[in-house]
Structures are given as C-alpha cells and as structure tokens.
Amino acid sequence: MRTHYLMEPGSSSKVRLLVWLVKKDLGRGIVVLRDPSGLKEVRLVGGRAGDLLKLPCESLVVIEGCYSVDGLLVESYRVLHKPIEEPGIDYTVLPSDVRVLAKYSPWYMKHPLWMKIIRLQHITLYYIREFLYSRGFLELLSPMVSVAGDPGLRGARKLHTKLYGVDYELTSSVIMYKQVSAGIFEKIFFVARNVREEPSENISTGRHLVEFTQIDIEWALASLDDVIKLAEDLLEYVTRKLIVEHSDLVYSLNKEFEPLKPPFKKIRYTEALEIAKKLGYSVEWGEELSHEAEASVANYFSEPLWITHFPVISRGFYYLPEPSDPRYNMDFNLILPKGYGEVIDGGVREYRLEEVRKRIIALGEPIEKYSWFLDTIKKGGVPPSAGWGLGLERLTRYIAGVEHIVLATLFPKLPGLPKTP
Amino acid sequence: MRTHYLMEPGSSSKVRLLVWLVKKDLGRGIVVLRDPSGLKEVRLVGGRAGDLLKLPCESLVVIEGCYSVDGLLVESYRVLHKPIEEPGIDYTVLPSDVRVLAKYSPWYMKHPLWMKIIRLQHITLYYIREFLYSRGFLELLSPMVSVAGDPGLRGARKLHTKLYGVDYELTSSVIMYKQVSAGIFEKIFFVARNVREEPSENISTGRHLVEFTQIDIEWALASLDDVIKLAEDLLEYVTRKLIVEHSDLVYSLNKEFEPLKPPFKKIRYTEALEIAKKLGYSVEWGEELSHEAEASVANYFSEPLWITHFPVISRGFYYLPEPSDPRYNMDFNLILPKGYGEVIDGGVREYRLEEVRKRIIALGEPIEKYSWFLDTIKKGGVPPSAGWGLGLERLTRYIAGVEHIVLATLFPKLPGLPKTP
C-alpha cells in the first residue's frame, strides 16, 4: 500500500500515513499531524489510538487505518523516530516577533504558510530560469569570496575572511563578475547569494535580509530600455505562469494577487521628488528617497513604478551618467506598490577606466584591491553593458503577500540578529 | 540588418558582425575575431581593411561587409569600445600551467574551449534540475555563512568571518541544513556553493577547487539503495539528454563521450582494498584509499564504480553504521573511470543525538558551536534520511574530457593560489 499525503485530495478512506505528531489534546483524543503536504487536525479513534496518543510530540510514525465520520480509525502504527525531548514550541501558530521566527526557524519553517512560500519561491525561480534561458541568457555560478567585493554598498557593511592568509571579502554583489562575463558570453545571469551586515534597524523595514538572493543579469551593449523591457517581460511571464499553473498555491497565500501587466509607469527621480514633496516629505535634490517616501510615491500610482535617472552623487560606482545631462545616471529602480518597495535595481554601467577609478576612490576604498578589475577594464575586458538585480526574496514576499521578508527564505538571517541557525 | 554570429552556420555572404579584434597579422592582413560563438580567423580585404587593422587588439567593432573567396570584404565599420592598452595575452592558446589560467582567467575564459565547457555546465545543470524537479525534489537556497559549518571536512580547512561581532564559518557543506530540511519537505536539494581552504598540493590532483558547487540532495527515510538508484537515474538522464539535444557541443569537446549506462558496478571498501593491494598499493584497513589507488581500482573495472561501506573510523560525522556490522558506514562514493576520480559522496545519515555528539567531539570541534543542530536533533527535528553530494565541476570535467578542473568553472580559485580574480 502506498503512502498518502495528509492533504491529498480525494484520498481513499483506507490510508497509510507517514506523519509527525505535532500537537495532542488527550482529553478529546484529537491530534495535529504533519507531513510535507501540511498540517491536519484529526480525531484518533480505535483501540490503538490510546497508545499513539502517549507518544511525545514530534514522533515520526506510520499509521495505517481509515477515515470515518468519527475520525481516523487507527488499525496499526509503527514509530520510526522518537524525540528525546518535546520541542515545547507550538509552530502551528506563527508568532508576530520576527526575531522569534528567525531564532527558532527549524521549527516555524514547518508551519504550512512558510512551507507554501518556499514552494512558491522554488516554482518562481524555475520560471525565472525558464524565461532567461529562452531569451539566450547563460546562467553562471557566483563566487562566495573575492579579493574585492562591490565598493558601492549603500548603508550595509561587507563581511571579511582570510584565504591562504590573504584578505578576502564575502560576495555582497557580483557586479564586477557580471561586467567581465558579459564581455565573453554577451547575455548572462547569476542566481547570486549575497551577504551584507545590514544596519540593525533595517530589521523593521520588512524587506532586508542579511543573506539574500539576487537574480543578477547583464547584457553587453544593451540600452536602458532593453533591460527595462527584459525585466517587464520576465515579471509578466513569471506571474502569469504562476496563475496558469499554480493558482491554488498562489491564491491560498494571497487572494488579491494579480499577474503583473507591463509596461509599468516610468518617472524620473526629479518627478518622484516633486511628488514626494507634494505628499509632505521633505527631501532635497541629491538625497535618496526614504523607504516611506518611496512607498508613498509608488502608492500614488498604485502599480509597479519605475523611478529612473537618479543623481550621480547619490549612487556610486555602477552607472553611466546620461550624456545629455551628466548630473543624472542612466539607472532605475522598480518600486512595488502597497509598501513592498524596491525589487529591482539596475542601469547602464560605467565602464570607463578613469571614471571607475574616481568613483572607487570617492567611496573611500583602497584602489589596489580592485587592480584585477581595473586592469581588465584598461585592456578592453569590460564592454559597455546594462543589467539589473532582482531581489528573489522581495519578489516572493510580494507574490505571497506577507508583511515581513523573514518568511520568504529558509533559515533567515535578520539585520542585527546573529547566532540564528 | 541583424547581427550575425561568427560561427553561425549558413550565414549569408552579406554580414553584420559585432566582434572583438583578438589578434592581427598586419603583413598578411589576417585577423582573429571573437564573439560569443567563438573565434574565427579571417583575411580582411577592401579599402577600409587597412584602417581596421590599425585598431588595438580587444577593440570592439561592428563590421558590415561580405564574405568572398578572398576573405571578409569590409564595407564599413564602427568602433564601439577601444582598450587603453592591449592585454598582451594571447588567449587563443591555453597555457599548460593552471596557475596562469587562474591568474589571468578574465582573458583565458575567452578561449572557445573554456567557453564551450561553461555552456556545457549550464546545460548540464539545467537537466539536473529538470530531473530532480520531475522526481519531486524541492530546490532550496544554501546559506553562505553559519555559526557552525560541517565539522567533518577531510584535509581541508574552513574559512571564518564575523557577523555583528560573532564568529561565523563560510559554507563548506550544507549537511546539517539538508538533514533539517528533509524533515520538513521530505525530498530537497541545494545547488550549493562551497569554499574550503584545500591543502596547496591538491592543485595537482586535477579535481580540487577552493570554490566549488555541490548538487546536494537529501531524502527523508530513504535507504542506501534508494539514493544510489536516484544518482544512477540522474546521471543516465542527464548524459543521454546531452547527447540527444547537444551532441555537437559534447563531441566537439570529447569525441569519446558516451552516455552513462547504469546500474554501475558496486564493491565494498574491503573489496576495493584487496584490489588495491593486488595492484601493488600498500593501504591498511581503516585508511582512505589514496587518489592513485582509487583511480587504479576504478580503472580495473573501466566503468563508473560505487565503493560502499567505508570504515567508521575513516569517515566522520555524516553516516549511520551498518546495523549488521557497525565497523562500517552505510555510505558510498562514485568513482569515475580514466582517473577522473570521486564525483559523488553520500550515504545514510547518522541522526542519533549521542552518536552525533560523540563524533563532533572526536573531530576536535567545540560542541557548543553545534547547539542549534544538536537541539534540533534532540527535539525530533532531524529524521532518518539519506542523501549525497555530486560535484558539478567534477561531472563537467568528466563530460568535457579535460585534464584539470580549472577549466570546469569560471573565475577558478585553485588550492594554494590566492589573489586570483
């Protein structure tokens, strides 16, 4: 007899279940069982039910029996694994404190909501790859450490290590590897894991993780419009396909979800600034919009919004100034509505040696660290290109419609909260 | 007019090329051009050819013209990007010193052999995912750092970092995350990037990288035979599909390649030991087979070979002893023939608290570091499971038939060789 999943639709009344015992109410003979399909509350009946109820929570058992109007009639059971001690954590209810979720993630990840979001992310990533492959983009594997990481992190700190006694930095962005690889393969992408020590207060933005995943594309000789269109096509493809193939999963997480319908509204930074001022935010030209101001501007349009052409002085390293007005970069952010905020950051790359040098120095980084990259630029190894990074966990959070990004990853690491699993 | 690739079959005589100027022989008017499809040597003819030949190597140009019996007649050209200095590296020929390849990888990666191997790896990984998805395995994203990494690395050293002032280790294997996740999703895999400080002498084994990729699967309640069969099915699926869909690419790299035909021969460690002794190697019971001995044993059968049931004393942490003879683990390696060596390492996992504790202590690791994992075991969060890790770069190297693994990855980091890009 094959094993049935708890949440299997139309399973026969005679079943074989392979389940964890999650919770029990001895008085009423009711238990909560778990398997990869989710959690199910059932009343155990029959002569063997009493013994089964004596097992500690998180026992792993095979139960053979049948469903009836009274509950699950236990005909036989076998214990496969028993804990030494009960976890003492009721993971059938998710606490509101994200610190608790991160600290006890090995338990709370068993909650059906978290499990569903991880399945959603797995499927979303599959469709992202499918789309990028179909457009001729080659997937490359990202480095974990390098002699010099991205010099232009805004606000966050890089992590450091030693390899054979030499200083290395942990990957916080694959920008330089993208630019060099685009000069070989033309169209490439990384599904890059990154780690950054975010300021502790970013735990409350709901969209910052210490470890996170960027879908990082780069395209040699592409224009600003080329890569914006590519992102729009990708988001349309992925969100439509999710609804066509997995509407049950998506709607069970987010009843109001709708596939994205590009083209999205585009405004320049200067326009965004004016709208922010109209909405009561005080922000000076050249400053970054605060998370709140950005969210309010996006909500003003109630659809995903491209903000383009940020001032050169506010954004380091990556972008090429606009030839017609070099105070502004040829760059962009995609801001999701309803407060979900920035999900894509990209633009046309700076690839001219002297400009890259100047920007690294302006960021206070020692120039020698970047010698391999600067040398590669000098000798023609970095072509003009454009690209972007899409935050996978941020996209997952938006599709799933959850408040905090903590549930959009496994084993989350949160700003300011070390020592989690 | 659309842009043609250099190696495009049957392209019309009238072409528009977007190419890098790689090498030039001014006397004969011959150049080597490069684009994402490869390298091509052509004679430039026509009135504009002379000016074009004056450009420095690694100039990026659009050429419009037509192919004739005399060569490429240049009708017009436009320079998109010019290097400040020529690279001075002839990457049309790969040097035999792997150190030089790693140090100047931004240039040598442009060699068609290296580019083809990266394409092969991209396709191979796509098929691996396709196979694992079809078998119900969920892909999870691996951590970059954790409070405690794998305690059981044989020979290599872990890398260390600080996050919010707390000691962290860089991922050198996802073993603990696999075991916990299998207790939630049943069947999972990671395409895990790992970093290990390998002993410097391992640069000459041809199969060790400092940064490498493991296809890391875990399957709750699976047996040794289940996960061996899964690996065989995967290798058969992937290598057959490569030949069906991409025979040109595969044979252009490795004329002798044949799809793998499981089941593969299985022998126990004790048998492997006897064969090694017959072949003249001196190895005592309980010792690891040397790379040379292992390769000779595999060549004795001239097909992929499973070596199973290694002595408990030779292998740490991961595996469950065989109930009928607890001197041996329920574990295995897959050894590829022709000297390619180990490509898979796996087995049935140790999941009992006291045994895991003892093994961590025996490995000389401080037990407190592992408290989250030990606590999760104690409370029933780690089920019996089995799994394996398949080295993606090792498999790529075998399929491509190249001598050293340096060409089976981009931006390679080699044992004992820091400071490479």
Coordinates of C-alpha atoms in Angstrom, one line a residue, chain A:
Chain A
M1 CA 0.0 0.0 0.0
R2 CA 1.4 3.4 -1.0
T3 CA 1.8 6.3 1.5
H4 CA -0.9 9.0 1.3
Y5 CA -0.3 12.7 2.0
L6 CA -2.4 14.3 4.6
M7 CA -3.7 17.0 2.3
E8 CA -4.1 14.7 -0.7
P9 CA -7.4 15.5 -2.4
G10 CA -9.8 12.5 -2.8
S11 CA -7.6 10.0 -1.0
S12 CA -9.4 6.8 -0.3
S13 CA -10.9 6.1 3.1
K14 CA -8.2 3.4 3.7
V15 CA -4.9 5.2 4.2
R16 CA -1.3 4.8 5.1
L17 CA 0.2 8.0 6.5
L18 CA 3.8 8.8 7.3
V19 CA 3.4 11.7 9.7
W20 CA 4.8 13.7 12.6
L21 CA 2.7 14.0 15.7
V22 CA 2.6 17.8 16.2
K23 CA 0.1 18.5 19.0
K24 CA -2.3 16.5 21.0
D25 CA -5.4 17.1 23.1
L26 CA -5.5 14.0 25.2
G27 CA -9.0 14.8 26.6
R28 CA -10.7 15.0 23.2
G29 CA -8.4 12.4 21.5
I30 CA -7.5 15.0 18.9
V31 CA -4.1 15.4 17.3
V32 CA -2.5 17.7 14.8
L33 CA -0.4 15.7 12.2
R34 CA 2.2 17.0 9.8
D35 CA 3.8 15.8 6.6
P36 CA 5.3 17.6 3.5
S37 CA 1.7 18.5 2.4
G38 CA 0.8 20.4 5.5
L39 CA -0.9 20.2 8.9
K40 CA -4.2 18.3 9.6
E41 CA -6.2 18.1 12.8
V42 CA -7.9 14.7 13.2
R43 CA -9.6 12.7 16.0
L44 CA -7.9 9.4 16.6
V45 CA -10.3 6.5 17.2
G46 CA -10.0 2.8 17.7
G47 CA -8.2 0.5 20.2
R48 CA -4.6 1.6 19.1
A49 CA -5.4 5.4 19.3
G50 CA -4.7 5.5 23.1
D51 CA -1.1 4.2 22.8
L52 CA -0.4 6.5 19.9
L53 CA -1.6 9.5 21.9
K54 CA 1.0 8.6 24.6
L55 CA 3.9 9.3 22.1
P56 CA 5.8 12.5 22.6
C57 CA 5.2 15.4 20.1
E58 CA 7.4 15.2 17.0
S59 CA 7.4 11.4 17.0
L60 CA 7.5 10.2 13.4
V61 CA 5.0 7.4 12.8
V62 CA 3.5 5.3 10.0
I63 CA -0.2 5.0 10.6
E64 CA -2.5 2.5 8.8
G65 CA -6.2 3.0 9.1
C66 CA -9.2 4.6 7.6
Y67 CA -11.0 7.9 7.7
S68 CA -14.6 7.7 9.0
V69 CA -17.2 10.2 10.3
D70 CA -15.8 9.7 13.7
G71 CA -12.2 10.5 12.7
L72 CA -9.2 8.4 11.8
L73 CA -9.6 4.8 12.9
V74 CA -6.1 3.6 13.7
E75 CA -5.6 0.0 12.7
S76 CA -1.9 -0.1 13.3
Y77 CA 1.0 2.2 13.7
R78 CA 4.8 2.0 13.8
V79 CA 7.2 4.5 15.3
L80 CA 10.1 5.4 13.0
H81 CA 11.7 8.0 15.2
K82 CA 11.1 9.5 18.6
P83 CA 12.5 12.7 20.1
I84 CA 14.4 12.7 23.3
E85 CA 12.5 15.8 24.4
E86 CA 9.5 17.6 23.1
P87 CA 10.3 20.9 21.3
G88 CA 8.0 22.9 23.5
I89 CA 7.3 25.2 20.6
D90 CA 3.8 25.4 19.1
Y91 CA 4.7 26.0 15.5
T92 CA 1.1 25.7 14.4
V93 CA 0.8 29.4 15.2
L94 CA 3.4 31.9 13.9
P95 CA 4.5 34.5 16.4
S96 CA 4.4 38.1 15.3
D97 CA 8.0 38.8 16.6
V98 CA 10.3 38.1 13.6
R99 CA 13.2 37.6 15.9
V100 CA 11.5 34.5 17.4
L101 CA 10.8 33.2 13.9
A102 CA 14.5 33.5 12.9
K103 CA 15.8 32.1 16.2
Y104 CA 13.6 29.0 16.1
S105 CA 13.3 28.7 12.3
P106 CA 13.9 24.9 12.3
W107 CA 10.5 24.7 14.0
Y108 CA 8.5 27.5 12.5
M109 CA 9.5 26.6 8.9
K110 CA 7.2 23.6 9.5
H111 CA 4.2 26.0 9.5
P112 CA 2.1 25.4 6.3
L113 CA 2.3 29.1 5.4
W114 CA 6.1 29.2 5.5
M115 CA 6.3 25.8 3.6
K116 CA 4.0 27.1 0.9
I117 CA 6.0 30.3 0.5
I118 CA 9.2 28.2 0.0
R119 CA 7.4 26.1 -2.6
L120 CA 6.2 29.3 -4.3
Q121 CA 9.8 30.6 -4.4
H122 CA 11.1 27.3 -5.8
I123 CA 8.5 27.5 -8.7
T124 CA 9.1 31.2 -9.2
L125 CA 12.8 30.6 -9.6
Y126 CA 12.2 27.8 -12.0
Y127 CA 10.1 30.1 -14.2
I128 CA 12.7 32.9 -14.0
R129 CA 15.3 30.5 -15.2
E130 CA 13.0 29.2 -18.0
F131 CA 12.4 32.7 -19.2
L132 CA 16.0 33.8 -19.1
Y133 CA 17.2 30.6 -20.9
S134 CA 14.5 31.2 -23.6
R135 CA 16.0 34.7 -24.1
G136 CA 19.5 33.3 -24.6
F137 CA 20.9 34.2 -21.1
L138 CA 23.6 31.8 -19.8
E139 CA 23.5 31.0 -16.1
L140 CA 26.8 31.4 -14.3
L141 CA 27.7 30.4 -10.7
S142 CA 28.6 33.2 -8.4
P143 CA 31.7 33.5 -6.3
M144 CA 31.5 33.2 -2.5
V145 CA 34.6 35.3 -1.8
S146 CA 36.7 37.6 -3.8
V147 CA 39.7 39.8 -3.2
A148 CA 37.5 42.9 -3.7
G149 CA 33.7 43.0 -3.4
D150 CA 31.3 45.7 -4.5
P151 CA 32.7 49.0 -3.3
G152 CA 29.3 50.8 -3.5
L153 CA 27.1 49.2 -0.9
R154 CA 24.7 51.8 0.4
G155 CA 24.5 51.6 4.2
A156 CA 25.5 48.0 4.7
R157 CA 28.9 46.6 5.6
K158 CA 30.8 43.8 3.8
L159 CA 32.0 40.6 5.6
H160 CA 35.7 39.7 5.6
T161 CA 37.7 36.5 5.7
K162 CA 41.2 35.1 5.0
L163 CA 42.1 32.6 2.4
Y164 CA 45.7 31.3 2.5
G165 CA 46.5 34.3 4.7
V166 CA 45.2 36.9 2.2
D167 CA 42.2 39.2 2.9
Y168 CA 39.1 38.3 1.1
E169 CA 35.5 39.8 1.1
L170 CA 32.3 37.8 1.0
T171 CA 30.1 38.3 -2.0
S172 CA 27.8 41.3 -1.4
S173 CA 27.1 41.8 -5.2
V174 CA 28.5 40.2 -8.3
I175 CA 28.7 43.5 -10.3
M176 CA 32.3 43.2 -11.5
Y177 CA 32.0 39.5 -12.4
K178 CA 28.8 40.3 -14.4
Q179 CA 30.5 43.1 -16.4
V180 CA 33.5 40.9 -17.3
S181 CA 31.3 37.8 -18.1
A182 CA 29.1 39.9 -20.4
G183 CA 32.2 40.7 -22.4
I184 CA 32.6 36.9 -23.1
F185 CA 29.0 35.5 -23.3
E186 CA 27.1 38.7 -24.1
K187 CA 24.0 37.7 -22.1
I188 CA 24.5 36.2 -18.7
F189 CA 22.8 35.8 -15.3
F190 CA 23.7 34.7 -11.8
V191 CA 21.3 33.5 -9.1
A192 CA 23.7 35.0 -6.6
R193 CA 23.7 34.5 -2.9
N194 CA 24.9 37.6 -1.1
V195 CA 25.6 38.5 2.5
R196 CA 25.8 42.0 4.0
E197 CA 25.9 43.3 7.5
E198 CA 22.8 45.5 7.3
P199 CA 22.2 48.2 10.0
S200 CA 20.3 46.6 12.8
E201 CA 17.4 49.0 12.4
N202 CA 16.7 47.5 9.0
I203 CA 15.0 44.6 10.7
S204 CA 11.9 46.7 10.8
T205 CA 11.8 47.6 7.1
G206 CA 10.3 44.2 6.3
R207 CA 12.5 43.9 3.2
H208 CA 16.1 43.4 4.4
L209 CA 17.8 40.1 5.0
V210 CA 21.5 39.6 5.8
E211 CA 21.7 36.7 3.4
F212 CA 19.6 37.1 0.2
T213 CA 19.4 36.1 -3.4
Q214 CA 19.7 38.4 -6.5
I215 CA 18.7 37.4 -10.0
D216 CA 21.6 39.3 -11.5
I217 CA 21.5 39.8 -15.2
E218 CA 24.0 41.6 -17.5
W219 CA 23.7 42.2 -21.2
A220 CA 26.6 43.6 -23.3
L221 CA 25.7 46.7 -25.4
A222 CA 22.1 46.8 -24.2
S223 CA 20.4 50.1 -23.6
L224 CA 18.4 51.3 -20.6
D225 CA 15.1 50.5 -22.4
D226 CA 16.4 47.0 -23.4
V227 CA 16.9 45.9 -19.8
I228 CA 13.8 47.6 -18.5
K229 CA 11.8 45.7 -21.2
L230 CA 13.5 42.5 -20.3
A231 CA 12.6 42.9 -16.6
E232 CA 9.0 43.7 -17.6
D233 CA 8.7 40.7 -19.8
L234 CA 10.2 38.5 -17.1
L235 CA 7.8 39.7 -14.4
E236 CA 4.8 39.3 -16.8
Y237 CA 5.9 35.7 -17.8
V238 CA 6.6 34.5 -14.3
T239 CA 3.4 36.0 -12.6
R240 CA 1.1 34.8 -15.5
K241 CA 2.6 31.3 -15.5
L242 CA 2.2 31.1 -11.7
I243 CA -1.5 31.8 -12.1
V244 CA -2.0 29.5 -15.0
E245 CA -0.1 26.5 -13.4
H246 CA -0.3 27.1 -9.6
S247 CA -3.3 29.3 -9.0
D248 CA -4.3 27.2 -5.9
L249 CA -1.0 27.8 -4.3
V250 CA -0.8 31.5 -5.1
Y251 CA -4.4 32.3 -4.1
S252 CA -4.1 30.3 -0.9
L253 CA -1.3 32.7 0.0
N254 CA -2.6 35.9 -1.5
K255 CA -6.3 36.1 -2.6
E256 CA -5.7 39.5 -4.2
F257 CA -2.8 38.6 -6.3
E258 CA -2.9 39.6 -10.0
P259 CA -0.4 38.8 -12.7
L260 CA 1.7 41.9 -13.5
K261 CA 0.7 43.8 -16.6
P262 CA 3.6 45.9 -18.1
P263 CA 4.5 48.3 -19.3
F264 CA 4.8 50.0 -15.9
K265 CA 4.7 53.7 -15.3
K266 CA 8.1 55.4 -15.6
I267 CA 9.0 58.6 -13.8
R268 CA 12.4 60.3 -13.3
Y269 CA 13.9 60.9 -9.9
T270 CA 13.2 64.6 -10.2
E271 CA 9.5 63.9 -10.7
A272 CA 9.5 61.4 -7.8
L273 CA 11.0 64.1 -5.7
E274 CA 8.2 66.6 -6.6
I275 CA 5.5 64.0 -5.8
A276 CA 7.2 63.2 -2.5
K277 CA 7.2 66.9 -1.6
K278 CA 3.5 67.2 -2.5
L279 CA 2.9 64.2 -0.2
G280 CA 4.5 66.1 2.6
Y281 CA 8.0 64.5 2.7
S282 CA 11.0 66.8 3.0
V283 CA 13.7 65.5 0.7
E284 CA 16.4 67.6 -1.0
W285 CA 17.7 67.1 -4.5
G286 CA 20.5 64.6 -4.5
E287 CA 19.3 62.7 -1.4
E288 CA 17.9 59.2 -1.5
L289 CA 14.1 58.9 -1.0
S290 CA 13.4 57.4 2.3
H291 CA 11.6 54.0 2.3
E292 CA 8.5 55.8 3.4
A293 CA 8.6 58.5 0.8
E294 CA 9.4 55.9 -1.9
A295 CA 6.5 53.7 -0.8
S296 CA 4.1 56.8 -0.8
V297 CA 5.2 57.8 -4.3
A298 CA 4.6 54.2 -5.5
N299 CA 1.2 54.1 -3.8
Y300 CA 0.3 57.4 -5.5
F301 CA 0.3 55.3 -8.8
S302 CA -0.9 52.1 -7.2
E303 CA 1.0 50.0 -9.7
P304 CA 4.7 48.9 -10.0
L305 CA 6.6 52.1 -10.7
W306 CA 10.0 52.7 -12.4
I307 CA 11.9 55.5 -10.9
T308 CA 14.8 56.4 -13.3
H309 CA 17.7 58.7 -13.6
F310 CA 19.0 59.1 -10.0
P311 CA 21.5 61.9 -9.3
V312 CA 25.1 60.7 -9.8
I313 CA 26.1 62.0 -6.4
S314 CA 23.5 59.7 -4.6
R315 CA 24.6 56.4 -6.3
G316 CA 28.1 55.1 -6.5
F317 CA 30.1 53.1 -8.9
Y318 CA 27.7 51.2 -11.1
Y319 CA 26.1 53.6 -13.5
L320 CA 26.9 55.7 -16.6
P321 CA 25.9 59.3 -16.5
E322 CA 23.3 60.4 -19.1
P323 CA 25.2 62.0 -22.0
S324 CA 22.7 64.9 -22.3
D325 CA 22.7 65.7 -18.6
P326 CA 25.6 64.2 -16.7
R327 CA 24.1 65.1 -13.3
Y328 CA 22.0 62.0 -13.6
N329 CA 22.7 58.3 -14.1
M330 CA 21.1 56.1 -16.7
D331 CA 19.7 53.9 -13.9
F332 CA 16.4 52.8 -12.4
N333 CA 14.6 51.1 -9.5
L334 CA 11.4 49.2 -9.8
I335 CA 9.1 50.0 -6.8
L336 CA 6.3 47.6 -6.0
P337 CA 3.0 49.1 -4.7
K338 CA 1.3 48.6 -1.4
G339 CA 4.5 49.4 0.5
Y340 CA 6.5 46.4 -0.8
G341 CA 9.2 48.8 -2.1
E342 CA 12.3 48.3 -4.3
V343 CA 12.6 45.0 -6.0
I344 CA 14.9 45.8 -8.9
D345 CA 18.0 48.0 -9.1
G346 CA 19.8 48.4 -12.4
G347 CA 21.0 50.6 -15.2
V348 CA 23.6 51.2 -17.9
R349 CA 27.1 50.5 -16.5
E350 CA 30.1 52.8 -16.1
Y351 CA 32.9 51.0 -17.9
R352 CA 35.4 53.9 -18.5
L353 CA 38.7 53.4 -16.5
E354 CA 39.1 56.9 -15.1
E355 CA 35.5 57.2 -14.0
V356 CA 35.5 53.8 -12.3
R357 CA 38.8 54.7 -10.5
K358 CA 37.4 58.1 -9.4
R359 CA 34.3 56.5 -8.0
I360 CA 36.1 53.8 -6.1
I361 CA 38.4 56.4 -4.5
A362 CA 35.4 58.7 -3.7
L363 CA 33.8 55.7 -1.9
G364 CA 36.9 55.6 0.3
E365 CA 38.0 52.1 -0.9
P366 CA 41.7 51.3 -1.3
I367 CA 42.2 51.3 -5.1
E368 CA 44.9 48.4 -5.1
K369 CA 42.2 45.9 -4.0
Y370 CA 40.4 46.5 -7.4
S371 CA 43.6 46.0 -9.5
W372 CA 42.3 42.9 -11.4
F373 CA 39.1 44.7 -12.4
L374 CA 40.8 48.0 -13.3
D375 CA 43.4 46.1 -15.3
T376 CA 40.7 44.2 -17.1
I377 CA 38.9 47.5 -17.9
K378 CA 42.1 49.1 -19.1
K379 CA 42.8 46.2 -21.5
G380 CA 39.3 46.1 -23.0
G381 CA 37.8 43.3 -21.0
V382 CA 34.8 45.2 -19.9
P383 CA 32.4 46.2 -22.7
P384 CA 29.5 48.7 -22.4
S385 CA 26.7 46.9 -20.9
A386 CA 23.4 47.2 -18.9
G387 CA 21.8 45.0 -16.3
W388 CA 19.9 44.7 -13.1
G389 CA 19.5 42.7 -9.9
L390 CA 16.1 41.4 -8.9
G391 CA 15.6 40.5 -5.2
L392 CA 14.2 37.0 -5.2
E393 CA 13.0 37.1 -1.6
R394 CA 11.4 40.5 -2.2
L395 CA 9.5 39.2 -5.2
T396 CA 8.5 36.1 -3.3
R397 CA 7.2 38.3 -0.4
Y398 CA 5.2 40.5 -2.9
I399 CA 3.6 37.5 -4.6
A400 CA 2.8 35.7 -1.3
G401 CA 1.6 39.0 0.2
V402 CA 3.3 38.6 3.5
E403 CA 4.3 41.5 5.7
H404 CA 7.9 40.6 6.5
I405 CA 10.6 39.1 4.3
V406 CA 11.5 36.7 7.1
L407 CA 9.0 34.2 5.7
A408 CA 10.4 34.5 2.1
T409 CA 13.5 32.4 2.8
L410 CA 14.6 29.4 4.8
F411 CA 16.9 29.8 7.8
P412 CA 16.5 33.6 7.7
K413 CA 19.3 35.8 9.0
L414 CA 17.9 39.1 10.1
P415 CA 19.6 42.5 10.5
G416 CA 21.2 42.9 13.9
L417 CA 20.4 39.3 14.9
P418 CA 23.4 37.0 14.9
K419 CA 23.6 33.4 16.2
T420 CA 20.4 32.1 14.4
P421 CA 20.6 28.7 12.7

